[in-house]
XYZ file of C-alpha atoms in Angstrom:
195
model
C 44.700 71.015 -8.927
C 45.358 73.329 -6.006
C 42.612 73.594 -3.455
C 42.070 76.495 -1.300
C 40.709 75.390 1.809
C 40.535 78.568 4.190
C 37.217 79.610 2.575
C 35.726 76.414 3.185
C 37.203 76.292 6.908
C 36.040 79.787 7.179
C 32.356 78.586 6.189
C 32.353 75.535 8.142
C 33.273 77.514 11.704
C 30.376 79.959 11.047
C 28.335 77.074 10.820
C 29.716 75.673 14.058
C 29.023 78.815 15.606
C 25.724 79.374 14.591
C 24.742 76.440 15.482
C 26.850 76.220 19.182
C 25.025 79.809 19.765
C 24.300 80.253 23.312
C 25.485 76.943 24.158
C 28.959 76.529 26.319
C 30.047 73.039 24.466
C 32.878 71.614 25.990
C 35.394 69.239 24.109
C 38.255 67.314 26.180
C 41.067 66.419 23.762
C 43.730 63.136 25.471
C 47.018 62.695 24.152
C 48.988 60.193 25.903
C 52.560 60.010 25.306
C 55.345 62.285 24.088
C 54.259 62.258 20.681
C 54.710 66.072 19.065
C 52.421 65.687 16.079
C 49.477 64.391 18.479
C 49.727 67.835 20.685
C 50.377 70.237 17.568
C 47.257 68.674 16.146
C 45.175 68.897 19.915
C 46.260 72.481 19.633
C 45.166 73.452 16.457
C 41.873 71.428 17.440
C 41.773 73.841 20.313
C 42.543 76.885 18.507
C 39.677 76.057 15.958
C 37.053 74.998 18.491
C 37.549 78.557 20.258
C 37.378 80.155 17.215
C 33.927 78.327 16.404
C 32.960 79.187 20.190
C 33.290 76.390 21.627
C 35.539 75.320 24.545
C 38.163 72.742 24.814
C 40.818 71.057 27.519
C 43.454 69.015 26.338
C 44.483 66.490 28.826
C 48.348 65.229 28.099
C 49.350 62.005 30.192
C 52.834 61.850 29.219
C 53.022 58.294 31.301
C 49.949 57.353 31.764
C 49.106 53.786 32.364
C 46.062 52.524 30.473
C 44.136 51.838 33.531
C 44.807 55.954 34.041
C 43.476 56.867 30.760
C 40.434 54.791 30.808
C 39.599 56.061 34.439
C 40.079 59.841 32.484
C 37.936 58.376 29.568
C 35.028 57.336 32.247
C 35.285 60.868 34.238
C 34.674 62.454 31.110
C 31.854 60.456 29.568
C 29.991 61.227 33.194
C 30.117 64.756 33.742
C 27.200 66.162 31.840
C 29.839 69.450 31.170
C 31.610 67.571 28.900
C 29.826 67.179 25.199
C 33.002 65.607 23.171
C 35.689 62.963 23.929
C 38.702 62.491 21.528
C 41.537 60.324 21.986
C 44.938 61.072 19.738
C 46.086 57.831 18.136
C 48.976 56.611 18.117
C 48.407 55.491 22.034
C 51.556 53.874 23.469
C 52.355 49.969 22.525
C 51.221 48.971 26.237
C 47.401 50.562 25.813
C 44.874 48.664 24.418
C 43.800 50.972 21.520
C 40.534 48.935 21.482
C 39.377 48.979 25.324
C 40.030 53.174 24.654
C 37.478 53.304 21.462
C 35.212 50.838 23.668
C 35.183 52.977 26.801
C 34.368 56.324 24.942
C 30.693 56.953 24.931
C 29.345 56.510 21.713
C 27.456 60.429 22.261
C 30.937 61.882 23.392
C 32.707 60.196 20.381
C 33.283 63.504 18.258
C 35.882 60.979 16.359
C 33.798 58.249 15.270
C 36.041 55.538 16.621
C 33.946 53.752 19.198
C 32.867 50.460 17.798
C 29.325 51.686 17.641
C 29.910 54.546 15.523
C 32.008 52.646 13.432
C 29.518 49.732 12.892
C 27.114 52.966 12.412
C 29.333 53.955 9.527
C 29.979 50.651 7.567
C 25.833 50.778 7.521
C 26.027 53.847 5.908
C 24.888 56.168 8.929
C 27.229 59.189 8.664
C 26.286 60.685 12.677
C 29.497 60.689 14.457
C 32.449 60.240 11.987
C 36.539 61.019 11.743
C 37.232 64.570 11.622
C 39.631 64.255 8.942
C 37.510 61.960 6.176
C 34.488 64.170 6.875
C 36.825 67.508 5.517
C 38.278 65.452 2.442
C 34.437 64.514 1.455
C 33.084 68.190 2.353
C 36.148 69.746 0.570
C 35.787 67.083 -1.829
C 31.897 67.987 -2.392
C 32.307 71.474 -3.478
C 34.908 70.709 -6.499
C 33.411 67.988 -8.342
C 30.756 65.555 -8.262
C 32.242 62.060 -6.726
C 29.735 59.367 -8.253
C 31.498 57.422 -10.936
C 34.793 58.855 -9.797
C 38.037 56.454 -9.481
C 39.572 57.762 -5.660
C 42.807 56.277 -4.670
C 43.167 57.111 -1.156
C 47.466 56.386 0.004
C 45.902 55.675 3.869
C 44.448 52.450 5.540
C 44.200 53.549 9.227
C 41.234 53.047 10.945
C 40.741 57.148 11.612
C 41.421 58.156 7.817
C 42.018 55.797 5.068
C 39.332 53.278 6.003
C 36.392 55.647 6.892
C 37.277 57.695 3.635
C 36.611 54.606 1.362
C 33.300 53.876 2.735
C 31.924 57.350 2.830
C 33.399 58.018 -0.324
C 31.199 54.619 -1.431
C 28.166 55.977 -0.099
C 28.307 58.666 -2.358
C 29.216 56.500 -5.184
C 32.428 57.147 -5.652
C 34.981 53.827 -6.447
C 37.828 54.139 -3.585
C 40.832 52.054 -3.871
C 42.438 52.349 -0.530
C 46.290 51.944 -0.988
C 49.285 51.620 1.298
C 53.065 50.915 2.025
C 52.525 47.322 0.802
C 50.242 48.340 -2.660
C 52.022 47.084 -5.859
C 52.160 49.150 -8.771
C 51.558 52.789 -7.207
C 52.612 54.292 -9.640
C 49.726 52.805 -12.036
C 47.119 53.090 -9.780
C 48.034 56.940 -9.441
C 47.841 57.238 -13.111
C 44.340 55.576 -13.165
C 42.767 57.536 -10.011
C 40.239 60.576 -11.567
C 41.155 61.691 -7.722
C 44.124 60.867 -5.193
């Protein structure tokens, strides 16, 4: 099955605009490191947020060192202008990706990755969660019904894959969260009502 998701992102920004109305939100978007993908995605982010009135910055540290981008991280989460942090993962090899999710104010998190949103999440509190799981399960929400459902989701990172399975379980859906490792695929996607 084919899903057409423009409607839904259409519906979801009108949302985010009705409810940003008169407010100036600001969202600061880091991407450290030459990766391409990460500063396509900031971009789109950006494009979307303005279209949903909001504002956005993306910072790009092409070097940075990590004592740099948690100094950024800490600037942010203190000026009372900015209302959303999100880091772009994959950081470089040399930055602790945990002392970043750590140093992000759990408030500013729009990402879900600090440890107390995440903890949050494996208890079943849905505030602050990935972008990217919360569109699959909205998407996901106006097609079928997901309790009972078999799910194989082909993703174990800790900003897709892993917060997919447990807000799919909350919903009472089964996940089965595969990866580059998972024997027999191929039977699993036979078995999955969804993939």
């Amino acid at each position: 099955m084919l899903i057409e998701c423009k409607p839904i992102s259409k519906e979801i920004i009108e949302r985010a605009k009705r409810k940003a109305k008169g407010k100036k939100l600001w969202l600061h978007n880091i991407v450290v490191g030459g990766d391409e993908a990460s500063l396509v995605y900031a971009r789109s982010n950006l494009k979307l947020l303005r279209k949903a009135g909001f504002e956005g910055k993306i910072h790009h540290l092409e070097n940075a060192k990590e004592k740099e981008l948690l100094y950024l991280i800490e600037s942010l989460n203190e000026d009372e202008n900015v209302h959303g942090i999100m880091v772009n993962f994959p950081l470089p090899k040399e930055i602790d990706a945990l002392k970043v999710r750590e140093k992000i104010s759990p408030i500013k998190d729009v990402d879900g990755i600090n440890p107390l949103n995440y903890g949050r999440l494996l208890l079943g509190e849905e505030r602050l969660v990935p972008n990217t799981p919360r569109a699959i399960v909205e998407i996901l929400k106006r097609i079928t019904t997901l309790r009972g459902k078999d799910i194989l989701i082909i993703n174990r990172t800790p900003v897709v894959g892993k917060p997919l399975s447990l807000m799919l379980l909350k919903r009472d859906a089964t996940p089965t969260v595969a990866h580059s490792k998972t024997r027999n695929l191929k039977y699993k996607t036979r078995r999955a009502d969804i993939i």
